[in-house]
Short mmCIF file of C-alpha atoms in Angstrom, two decimals:
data_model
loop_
_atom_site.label_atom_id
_atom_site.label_comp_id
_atom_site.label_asym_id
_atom_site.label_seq_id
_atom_site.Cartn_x
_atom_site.Cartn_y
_atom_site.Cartn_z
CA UNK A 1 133.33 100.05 90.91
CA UNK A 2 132.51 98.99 94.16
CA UNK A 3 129.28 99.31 96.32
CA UNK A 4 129.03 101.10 99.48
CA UNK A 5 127.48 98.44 101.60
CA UNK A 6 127.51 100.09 104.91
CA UNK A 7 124.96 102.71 102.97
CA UNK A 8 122.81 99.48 101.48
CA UNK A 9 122.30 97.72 104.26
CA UNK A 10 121.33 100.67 106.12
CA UNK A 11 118.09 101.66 103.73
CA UNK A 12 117.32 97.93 103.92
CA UNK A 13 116.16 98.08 107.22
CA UNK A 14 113.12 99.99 105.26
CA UNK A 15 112.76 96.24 103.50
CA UNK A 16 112.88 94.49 106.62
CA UNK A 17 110.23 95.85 107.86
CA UNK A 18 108.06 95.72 104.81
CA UNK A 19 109.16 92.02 104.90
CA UNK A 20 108.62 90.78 108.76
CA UNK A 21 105.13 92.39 108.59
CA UNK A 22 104.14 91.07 105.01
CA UNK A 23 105.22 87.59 105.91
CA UNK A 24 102.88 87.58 109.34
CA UNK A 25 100.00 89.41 107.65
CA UNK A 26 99.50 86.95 104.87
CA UNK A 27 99.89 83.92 107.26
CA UNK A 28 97.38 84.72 109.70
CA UNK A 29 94.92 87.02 107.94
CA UNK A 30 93.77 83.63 105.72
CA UNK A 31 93.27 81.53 108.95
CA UNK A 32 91.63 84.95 110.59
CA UNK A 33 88.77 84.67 108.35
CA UNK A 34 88.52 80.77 107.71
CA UNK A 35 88.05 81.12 111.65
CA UNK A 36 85.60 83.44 111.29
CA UNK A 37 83.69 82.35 107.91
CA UNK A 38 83.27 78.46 107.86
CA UNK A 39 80.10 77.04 108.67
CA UNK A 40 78.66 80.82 107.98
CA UNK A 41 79.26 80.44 104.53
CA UNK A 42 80.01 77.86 101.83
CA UNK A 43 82.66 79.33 99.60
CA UNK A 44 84.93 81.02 102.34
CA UNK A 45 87.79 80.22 100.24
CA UNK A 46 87.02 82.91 98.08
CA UNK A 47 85.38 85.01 99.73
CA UNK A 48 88.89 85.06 101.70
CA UNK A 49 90.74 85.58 98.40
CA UNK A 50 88.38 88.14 97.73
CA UNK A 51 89.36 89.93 101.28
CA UNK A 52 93.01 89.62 100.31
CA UNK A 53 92.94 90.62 96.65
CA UNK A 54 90.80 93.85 97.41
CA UNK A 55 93.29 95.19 99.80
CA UNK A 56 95.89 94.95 96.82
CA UNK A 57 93.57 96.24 94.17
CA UNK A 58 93.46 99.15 96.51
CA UNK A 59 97.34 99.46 96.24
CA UNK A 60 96.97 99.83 92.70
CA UNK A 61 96.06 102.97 92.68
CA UNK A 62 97.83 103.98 95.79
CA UNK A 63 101.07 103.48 95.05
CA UNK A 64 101.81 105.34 91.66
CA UNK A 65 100.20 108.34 93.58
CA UNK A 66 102.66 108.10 96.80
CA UNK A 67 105.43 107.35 94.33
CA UNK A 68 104.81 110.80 92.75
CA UNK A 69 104.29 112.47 96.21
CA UNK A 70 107.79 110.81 96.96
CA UNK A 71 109.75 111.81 94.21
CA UNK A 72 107.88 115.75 94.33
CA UNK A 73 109.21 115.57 98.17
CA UNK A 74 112.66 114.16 96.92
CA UNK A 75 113.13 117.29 94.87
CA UNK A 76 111.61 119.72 97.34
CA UNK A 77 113.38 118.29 100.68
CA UNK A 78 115.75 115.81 99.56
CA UNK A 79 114.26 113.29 101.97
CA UNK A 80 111.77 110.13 101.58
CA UNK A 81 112.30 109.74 105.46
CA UNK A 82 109.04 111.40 106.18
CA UNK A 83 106.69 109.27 104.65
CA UNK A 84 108.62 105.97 105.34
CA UNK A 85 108.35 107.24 109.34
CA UNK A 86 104.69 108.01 109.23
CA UNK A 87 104.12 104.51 107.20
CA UNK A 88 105.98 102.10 109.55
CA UNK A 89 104.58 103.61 112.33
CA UNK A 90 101.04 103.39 111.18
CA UNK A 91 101.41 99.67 110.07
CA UNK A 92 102.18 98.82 113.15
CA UNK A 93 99.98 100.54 114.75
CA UNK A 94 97.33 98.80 113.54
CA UNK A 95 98.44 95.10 113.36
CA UNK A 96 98.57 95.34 116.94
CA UNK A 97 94.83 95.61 116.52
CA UNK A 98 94.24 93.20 114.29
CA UNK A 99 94.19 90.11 116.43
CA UNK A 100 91.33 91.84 118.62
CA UNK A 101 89.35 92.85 115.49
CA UNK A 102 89.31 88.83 114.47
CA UNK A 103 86.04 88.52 116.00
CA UNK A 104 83.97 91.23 113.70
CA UNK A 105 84.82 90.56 110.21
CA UNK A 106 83.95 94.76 109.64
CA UNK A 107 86.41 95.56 112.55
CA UNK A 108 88.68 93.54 110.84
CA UNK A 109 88.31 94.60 107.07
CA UNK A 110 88.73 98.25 108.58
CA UNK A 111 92.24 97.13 110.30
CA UNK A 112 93.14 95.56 106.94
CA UNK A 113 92.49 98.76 104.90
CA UNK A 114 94.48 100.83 107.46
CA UNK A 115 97.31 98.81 107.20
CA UNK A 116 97.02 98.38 103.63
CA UNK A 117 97.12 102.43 103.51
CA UNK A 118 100.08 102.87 106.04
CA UNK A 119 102.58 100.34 103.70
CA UNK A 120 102.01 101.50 100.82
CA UNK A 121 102.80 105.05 102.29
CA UNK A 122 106.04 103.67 102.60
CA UNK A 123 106.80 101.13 100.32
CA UNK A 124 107.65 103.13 96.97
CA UNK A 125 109.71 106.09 98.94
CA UNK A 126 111.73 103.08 101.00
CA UNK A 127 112.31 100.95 97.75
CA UNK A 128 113.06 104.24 96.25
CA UNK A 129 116.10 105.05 98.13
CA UNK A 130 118.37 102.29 96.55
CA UNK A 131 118.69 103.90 92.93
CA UNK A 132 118.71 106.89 94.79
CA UNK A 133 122.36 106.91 96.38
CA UNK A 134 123.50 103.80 94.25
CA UNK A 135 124.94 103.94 90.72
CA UNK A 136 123.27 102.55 87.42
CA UNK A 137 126.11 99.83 87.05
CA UNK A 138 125.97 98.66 90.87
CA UNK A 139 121.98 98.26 91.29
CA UNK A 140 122.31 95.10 90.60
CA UNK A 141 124.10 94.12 93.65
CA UNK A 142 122.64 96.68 95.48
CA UNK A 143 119.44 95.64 95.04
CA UNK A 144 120.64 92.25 95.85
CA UNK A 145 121.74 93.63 99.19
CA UNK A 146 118.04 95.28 99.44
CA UNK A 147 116.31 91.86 98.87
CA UNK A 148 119.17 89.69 101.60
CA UNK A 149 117.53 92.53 103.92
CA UNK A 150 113.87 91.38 103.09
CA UNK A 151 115.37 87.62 102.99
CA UNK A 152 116.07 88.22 107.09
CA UNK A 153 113.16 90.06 107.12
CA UNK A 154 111.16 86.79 105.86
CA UNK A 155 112.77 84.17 108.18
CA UNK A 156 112.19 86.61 111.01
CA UNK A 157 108.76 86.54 110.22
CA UNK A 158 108.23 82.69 110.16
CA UNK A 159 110.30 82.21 113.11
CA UNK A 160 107.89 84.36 114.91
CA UNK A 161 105.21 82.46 113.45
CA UNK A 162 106.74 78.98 114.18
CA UNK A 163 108.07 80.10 117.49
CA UNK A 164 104.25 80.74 118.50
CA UNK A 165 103.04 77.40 116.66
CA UNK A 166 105.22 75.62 118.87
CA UNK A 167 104.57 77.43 122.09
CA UNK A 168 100.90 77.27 121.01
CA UNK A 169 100.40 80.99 122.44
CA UNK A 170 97.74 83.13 121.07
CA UNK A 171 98.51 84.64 117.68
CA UNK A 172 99.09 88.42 119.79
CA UNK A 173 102.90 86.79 120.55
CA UNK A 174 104.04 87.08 117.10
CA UNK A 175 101.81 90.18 116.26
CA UNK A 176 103.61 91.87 119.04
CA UNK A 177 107.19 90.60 117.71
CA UNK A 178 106.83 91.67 114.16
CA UNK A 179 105.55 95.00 115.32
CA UNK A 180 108.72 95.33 118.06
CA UNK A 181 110.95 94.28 114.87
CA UNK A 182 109.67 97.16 113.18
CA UNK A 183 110.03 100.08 115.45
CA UNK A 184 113.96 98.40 115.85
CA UNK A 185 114.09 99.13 112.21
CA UNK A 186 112.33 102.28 112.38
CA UNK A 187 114.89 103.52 115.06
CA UNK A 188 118.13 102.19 112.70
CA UNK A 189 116.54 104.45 109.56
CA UNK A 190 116.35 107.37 111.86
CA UNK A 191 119.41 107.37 113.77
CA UNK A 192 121.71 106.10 110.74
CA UNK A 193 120.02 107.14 107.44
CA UNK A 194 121.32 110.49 105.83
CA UNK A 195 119.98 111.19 102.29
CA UNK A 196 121.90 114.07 101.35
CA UNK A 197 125.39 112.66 103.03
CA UNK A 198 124.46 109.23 101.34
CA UNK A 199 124.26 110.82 97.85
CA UNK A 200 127.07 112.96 98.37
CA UNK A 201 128.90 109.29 98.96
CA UNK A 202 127.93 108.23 95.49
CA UNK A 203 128.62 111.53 93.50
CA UNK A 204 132.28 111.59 95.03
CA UNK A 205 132.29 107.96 94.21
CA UNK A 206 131.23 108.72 90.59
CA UNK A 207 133.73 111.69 89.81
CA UNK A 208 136.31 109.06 91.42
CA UNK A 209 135.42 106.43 88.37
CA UNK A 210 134.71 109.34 86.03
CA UNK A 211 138.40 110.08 86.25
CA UNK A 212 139.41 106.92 85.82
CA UNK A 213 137.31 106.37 82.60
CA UNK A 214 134.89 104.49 84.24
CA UNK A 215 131.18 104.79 82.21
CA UNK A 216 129.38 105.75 85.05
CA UNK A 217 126.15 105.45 83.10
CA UNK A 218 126.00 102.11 81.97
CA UNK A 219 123.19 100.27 82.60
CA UNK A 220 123.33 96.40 83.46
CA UNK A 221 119.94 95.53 82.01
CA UNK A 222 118.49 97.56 79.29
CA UNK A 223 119.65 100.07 76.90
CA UNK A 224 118.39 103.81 77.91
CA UNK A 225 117.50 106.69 75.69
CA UNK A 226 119.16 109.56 77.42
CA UNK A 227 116.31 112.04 77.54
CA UNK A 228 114.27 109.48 78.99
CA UNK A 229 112.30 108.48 75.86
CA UNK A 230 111.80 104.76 75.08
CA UNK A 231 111.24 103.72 71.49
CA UNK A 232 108.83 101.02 69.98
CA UNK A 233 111.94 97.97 71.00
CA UNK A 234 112.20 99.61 75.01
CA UNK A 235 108.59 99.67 75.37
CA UNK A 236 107.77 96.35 74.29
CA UNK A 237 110.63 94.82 76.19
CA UNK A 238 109.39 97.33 79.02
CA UNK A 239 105.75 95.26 78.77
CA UNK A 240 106.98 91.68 78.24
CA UNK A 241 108.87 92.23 81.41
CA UNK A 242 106.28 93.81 83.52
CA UNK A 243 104.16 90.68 82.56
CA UNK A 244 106.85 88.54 83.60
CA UNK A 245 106.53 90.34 86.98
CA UNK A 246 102.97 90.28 86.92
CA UNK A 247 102.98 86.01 86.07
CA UNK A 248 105.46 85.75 88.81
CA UNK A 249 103.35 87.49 91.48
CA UNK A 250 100.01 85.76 90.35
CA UNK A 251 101.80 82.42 90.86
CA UNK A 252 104.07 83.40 94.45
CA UNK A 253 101.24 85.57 96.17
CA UNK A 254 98.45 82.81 95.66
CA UNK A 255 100.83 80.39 97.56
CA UNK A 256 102.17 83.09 100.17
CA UNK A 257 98.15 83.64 100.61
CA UNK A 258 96.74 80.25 101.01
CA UNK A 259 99.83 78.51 102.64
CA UNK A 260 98.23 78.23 105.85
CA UNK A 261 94.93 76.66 104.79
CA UNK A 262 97.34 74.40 102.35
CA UNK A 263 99.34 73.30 105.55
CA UNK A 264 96.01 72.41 107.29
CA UNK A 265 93.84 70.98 104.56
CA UNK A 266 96.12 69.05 102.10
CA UNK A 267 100.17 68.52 105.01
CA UNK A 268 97.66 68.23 107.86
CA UNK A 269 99.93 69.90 110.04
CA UNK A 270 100.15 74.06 109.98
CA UNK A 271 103.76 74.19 111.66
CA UNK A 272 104.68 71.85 108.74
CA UNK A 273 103.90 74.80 106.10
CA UNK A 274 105.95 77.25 108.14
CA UNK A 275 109.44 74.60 108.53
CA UNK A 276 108.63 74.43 104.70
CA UNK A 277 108.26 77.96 104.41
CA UNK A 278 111.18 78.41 106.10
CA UNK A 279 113.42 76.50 103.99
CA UNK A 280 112.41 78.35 100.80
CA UNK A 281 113.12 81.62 102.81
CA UNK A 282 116.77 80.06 103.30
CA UNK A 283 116.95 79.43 99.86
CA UNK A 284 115.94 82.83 98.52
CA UNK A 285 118.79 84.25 101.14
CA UNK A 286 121.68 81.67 100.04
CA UNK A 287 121.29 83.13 96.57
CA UNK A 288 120.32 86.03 96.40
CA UNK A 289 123.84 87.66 95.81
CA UNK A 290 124.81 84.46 93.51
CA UNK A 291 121.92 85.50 91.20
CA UNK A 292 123.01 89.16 90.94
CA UNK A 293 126.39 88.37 90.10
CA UNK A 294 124.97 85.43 87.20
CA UNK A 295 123.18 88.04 86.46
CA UNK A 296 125.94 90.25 85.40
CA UNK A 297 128.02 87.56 83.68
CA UNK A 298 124.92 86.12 81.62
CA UNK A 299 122.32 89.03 81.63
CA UNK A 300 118.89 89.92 83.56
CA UNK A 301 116.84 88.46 81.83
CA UNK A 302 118.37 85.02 81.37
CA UNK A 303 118.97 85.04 85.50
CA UNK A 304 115.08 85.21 85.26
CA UNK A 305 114.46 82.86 82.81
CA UNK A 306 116.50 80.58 85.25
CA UNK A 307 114.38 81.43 88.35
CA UNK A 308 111.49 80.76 86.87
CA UNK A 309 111.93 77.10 85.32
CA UNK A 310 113.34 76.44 88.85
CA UNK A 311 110.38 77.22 90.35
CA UNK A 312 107.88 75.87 87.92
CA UNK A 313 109.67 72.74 88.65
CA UNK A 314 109.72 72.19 92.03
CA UNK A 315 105.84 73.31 91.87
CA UNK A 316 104.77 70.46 89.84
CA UNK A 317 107.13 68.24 92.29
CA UNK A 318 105.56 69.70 94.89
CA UNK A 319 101.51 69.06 93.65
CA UNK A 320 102.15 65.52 93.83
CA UNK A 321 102.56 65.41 97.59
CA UNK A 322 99.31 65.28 99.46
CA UNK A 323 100.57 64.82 103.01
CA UNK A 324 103.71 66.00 104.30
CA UNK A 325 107.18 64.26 103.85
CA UNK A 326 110.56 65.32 104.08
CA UNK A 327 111.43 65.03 100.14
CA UNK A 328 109.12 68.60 100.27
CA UNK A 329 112.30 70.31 102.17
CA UNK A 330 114.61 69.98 98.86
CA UNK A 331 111.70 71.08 96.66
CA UNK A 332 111.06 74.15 98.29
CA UNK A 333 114.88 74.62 98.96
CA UNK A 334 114.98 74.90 95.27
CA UNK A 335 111.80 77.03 94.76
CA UNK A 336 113.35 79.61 97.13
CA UNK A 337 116.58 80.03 95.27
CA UNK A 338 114.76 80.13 91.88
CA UNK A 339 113.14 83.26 93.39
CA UNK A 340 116.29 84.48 94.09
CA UNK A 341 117.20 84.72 90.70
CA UNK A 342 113.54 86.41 90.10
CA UNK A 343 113.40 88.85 92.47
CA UNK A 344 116.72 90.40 92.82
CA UNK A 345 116.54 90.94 88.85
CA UNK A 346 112.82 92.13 88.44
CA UNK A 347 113.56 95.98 90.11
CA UNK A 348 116.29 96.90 88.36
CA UNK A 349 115.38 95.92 85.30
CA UNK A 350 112.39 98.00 85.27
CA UNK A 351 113.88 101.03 87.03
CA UNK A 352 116.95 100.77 84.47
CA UNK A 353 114.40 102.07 81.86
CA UNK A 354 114.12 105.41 83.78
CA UNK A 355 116.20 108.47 83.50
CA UNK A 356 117.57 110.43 86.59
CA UNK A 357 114.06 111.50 89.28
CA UNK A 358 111.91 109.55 87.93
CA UNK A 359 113.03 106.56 90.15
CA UNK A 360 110.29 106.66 92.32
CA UNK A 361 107.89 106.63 88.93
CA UNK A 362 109.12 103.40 87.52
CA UNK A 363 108.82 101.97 90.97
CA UNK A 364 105.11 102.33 90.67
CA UNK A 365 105.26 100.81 87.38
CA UNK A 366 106.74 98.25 89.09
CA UNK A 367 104.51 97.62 91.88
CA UNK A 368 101.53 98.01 89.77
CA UNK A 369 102.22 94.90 87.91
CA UNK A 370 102.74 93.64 91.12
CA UNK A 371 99.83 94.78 92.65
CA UNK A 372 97.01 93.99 89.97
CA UNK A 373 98.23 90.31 90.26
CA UNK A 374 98.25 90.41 93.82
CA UNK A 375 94.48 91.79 93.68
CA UNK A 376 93.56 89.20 91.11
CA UNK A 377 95.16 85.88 91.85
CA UNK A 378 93.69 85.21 95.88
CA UNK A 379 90.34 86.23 93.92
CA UNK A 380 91.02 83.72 91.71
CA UNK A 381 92.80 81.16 93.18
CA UNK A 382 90.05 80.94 96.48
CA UNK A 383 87.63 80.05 93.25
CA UNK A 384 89.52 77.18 92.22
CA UNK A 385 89.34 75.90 95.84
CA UNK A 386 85.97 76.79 96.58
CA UNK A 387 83.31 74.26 96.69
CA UNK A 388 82.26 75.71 93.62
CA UNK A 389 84.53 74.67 91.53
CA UNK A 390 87.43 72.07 92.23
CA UNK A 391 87.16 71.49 96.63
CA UNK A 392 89.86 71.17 97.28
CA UNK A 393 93.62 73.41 98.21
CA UNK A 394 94.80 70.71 96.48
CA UNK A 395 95.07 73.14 93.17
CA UNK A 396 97.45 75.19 94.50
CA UNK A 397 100.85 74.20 93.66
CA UNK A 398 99.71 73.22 89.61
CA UNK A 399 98.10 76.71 89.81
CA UNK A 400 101.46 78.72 90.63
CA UNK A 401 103.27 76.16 88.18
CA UNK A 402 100.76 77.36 85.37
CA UNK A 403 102.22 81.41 86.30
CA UNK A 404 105.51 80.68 86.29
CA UNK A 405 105.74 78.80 82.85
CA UNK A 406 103.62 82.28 81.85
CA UNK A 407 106.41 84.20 83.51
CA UNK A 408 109.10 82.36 81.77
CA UNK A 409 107.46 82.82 78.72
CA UNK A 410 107.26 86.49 78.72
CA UNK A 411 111.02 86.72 79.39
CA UNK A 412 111.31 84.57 75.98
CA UNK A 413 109.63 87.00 74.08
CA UNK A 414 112.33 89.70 75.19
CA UNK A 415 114.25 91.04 72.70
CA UNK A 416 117.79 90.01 72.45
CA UNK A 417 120.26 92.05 71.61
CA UNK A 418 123.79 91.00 70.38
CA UNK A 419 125.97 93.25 72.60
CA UNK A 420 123.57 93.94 75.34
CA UNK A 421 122.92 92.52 78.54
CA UNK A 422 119.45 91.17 77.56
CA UNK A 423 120.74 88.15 76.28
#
């Protein structure tokens, strides 16, 4: 069987957008409101974690909602366009605001919530398309496809950052940039992206394979009842992996959160954390498609199980560094491709428990085990570095270390099955 790429690549501009703004937003909102809140108030570390883990708490219950809306419009129209249109335009829409709202922390709560609102408007319905116009066997690579998308979507993001580091121009220069990147992607899903001519690709593709006794219906990670139902051994392999994903994002979204204070307070030097960020964005893209296709010769779940020793590792490497050095490059090299092997396996795991329409469902599954540990851990984590507790930033790679043994964990509790693709 063999992909349609041309398709992929095309609904991963929806990633790339989702990716360039997320990347921005969680690098500049922290520094925003340390700007803002020290000397005014004594714990500002959490009180920023707080800021940054409400806005995802809110998500929570947003996106199983818009994933249902999605999937009722899917059926109705045949289209997700809609709501990805009116979400990437409201993003950016109001990110352009939120460098003059930095001043008033209400002005700039209010920005936050709007553009918390306008992404996850269009995150499910974009993510979405994928299993839409892709068959169960190919996901896999598709999805690694989807994530090489976000990848560029990433390193866009911290050049922009990095570019405006360097030209020490007001923070407005990349603001501007990640919003102009997303209106270019905005313009490719519009011009290029046809639902209905996209699926008819993959159901000529499918009575293609079906004729030449090709199972069209197997499933690369878990094994599917076919009216949908799970039994006792689905669901708790269903909920061990969820908590993987939930681990992973308590230990990844604490780092992608406090990376700039880290970079100031503990490498002394902010542009540092972005070169270092941008390494482990170049090793998330180098494998991405290496980890999809280990994952088909050795199974999901031990592609995971791989990503996330690799990055517990290089995090305890990593917490013994208090001041930048160059050995930190190969470390987070590493941690980026051991995400890699995480994220281009978590998604289509999960949706592979789903029968046909209820794509968009399992996506909110999915994102709400992403998005209660993305509403916890900032909470949590700006705690640990508040005066209150331990001081210090200094926590935060032994923190994320701590969730990804969790996260590994999990996936050892998985069932195995002898002739599946568990194992």
């Amino acid at each position: 069987m063999k992909l349609r790429l041309k398709n992929t690549v095309i609904i991963g501009f929806a990633f790339l957008s989702i990716m360039v703004l997320w990347q921005a937003y969680n690098w500049l909102v922290p520094l925003y409101l340390d700007e803002y809140l020290r000397g005014v108030f004594n714990g500002n570390e959490f009180l920023i974690g707080l800021v940054m883990g409400l806005d995802n708490l809110f998500a929570v219950f947003m996106i199983p909602v818009i994933g249902k809306i999605s999937d009722r419009q899917k059926a109705q129209t045949g289209s997700r366009m809609k709501l990805i249109t009116v979400g990437i335009m409201l993003a950016g829409a109001a990110f352009i605001c939120l460098p003059l709202a930095k001043g008033n922390i209400f002005a700039m709560i209010a920005v936050l919530f709007v553009i918390l609102v306008a992404m996850n408007i269009y995150r499910a319905p974009a993510v979405s398309l994928m299993p839409d116009i892709t068959p169960k066997p190919l996901r896999s690579k598709a999805n690694a496809v989807i994530n090489i998308m976000g990848g560029i979507g990433t390193a866009i993001g911290y050049i922009l950052l990095l570019a405006g580091g360097v030209l020490n121009v007001d923070s407005s220069f990349t603001v501007w940039g990640v919003v102009l990147v997303m209106f270019v992607c905005l313009a490719v899903l519009m011009y290029k992206v046809d639902e209905r001519q996209f699926e008819a690709d993959m159901n000529a593709d499918l009575a293609l394979y079906k004729k030449m006794g090709i199972d069209v219906n197997a499933d690369d990670e878990m094994l599917s009842c076919s009216d949908g139902a799970l039994g006792k051994k689905e669901k708790k392999s269903l909920i061990l992996v969820l908590l993987s994903v939930f681990f992973y994002y308590m230990a990844t979204n604490a780092v992608e959160t406090f990376m700039s204070l880290y970079s100031d307070q503990v490498l002394h030097n902010t542009n540092a954390g972005l070169i270092l960020f941008g390494v482990l964005a170049g090793g998330s893209f180098i494998f991405l498609y290496p980890s999809a296709v280990f994952a088909q010769k050795h199974g999901f779940r031990n592609a995971m199980l791989l990503g996330a020793c690799l990055m517990a590792g290089s995090n305890i490497f990593i917490a013994f560094f208090t001041a930048f050095s160059w050995l930190l490059l190969p470390a987070f090299f590493v941690t980026g491709a051991g995400m890699a092997f995480m994220i281009s396996n978590m998604y289509p795991l999960v949706v592979g428990f789903c029968k046909k329409g209820e794509f968009a469902r399992y996506t909110g599954f999915y994102y709400t085990a992403t998005m209660i540990a993305q509403a916890v851990t900032p909470v949590l984590a700006g705690l640990l570095f508040s005066d209150w507790l331990f001081g210090t930033m200094k926590v935060l790679m032994p923190y994320s270390a701590i969730f990804m043994v969790l996260s590994a964990a999990m996936l050892f509790l998985v069932p195995m099955e002898k002739k599946g693709t568990l194992q």
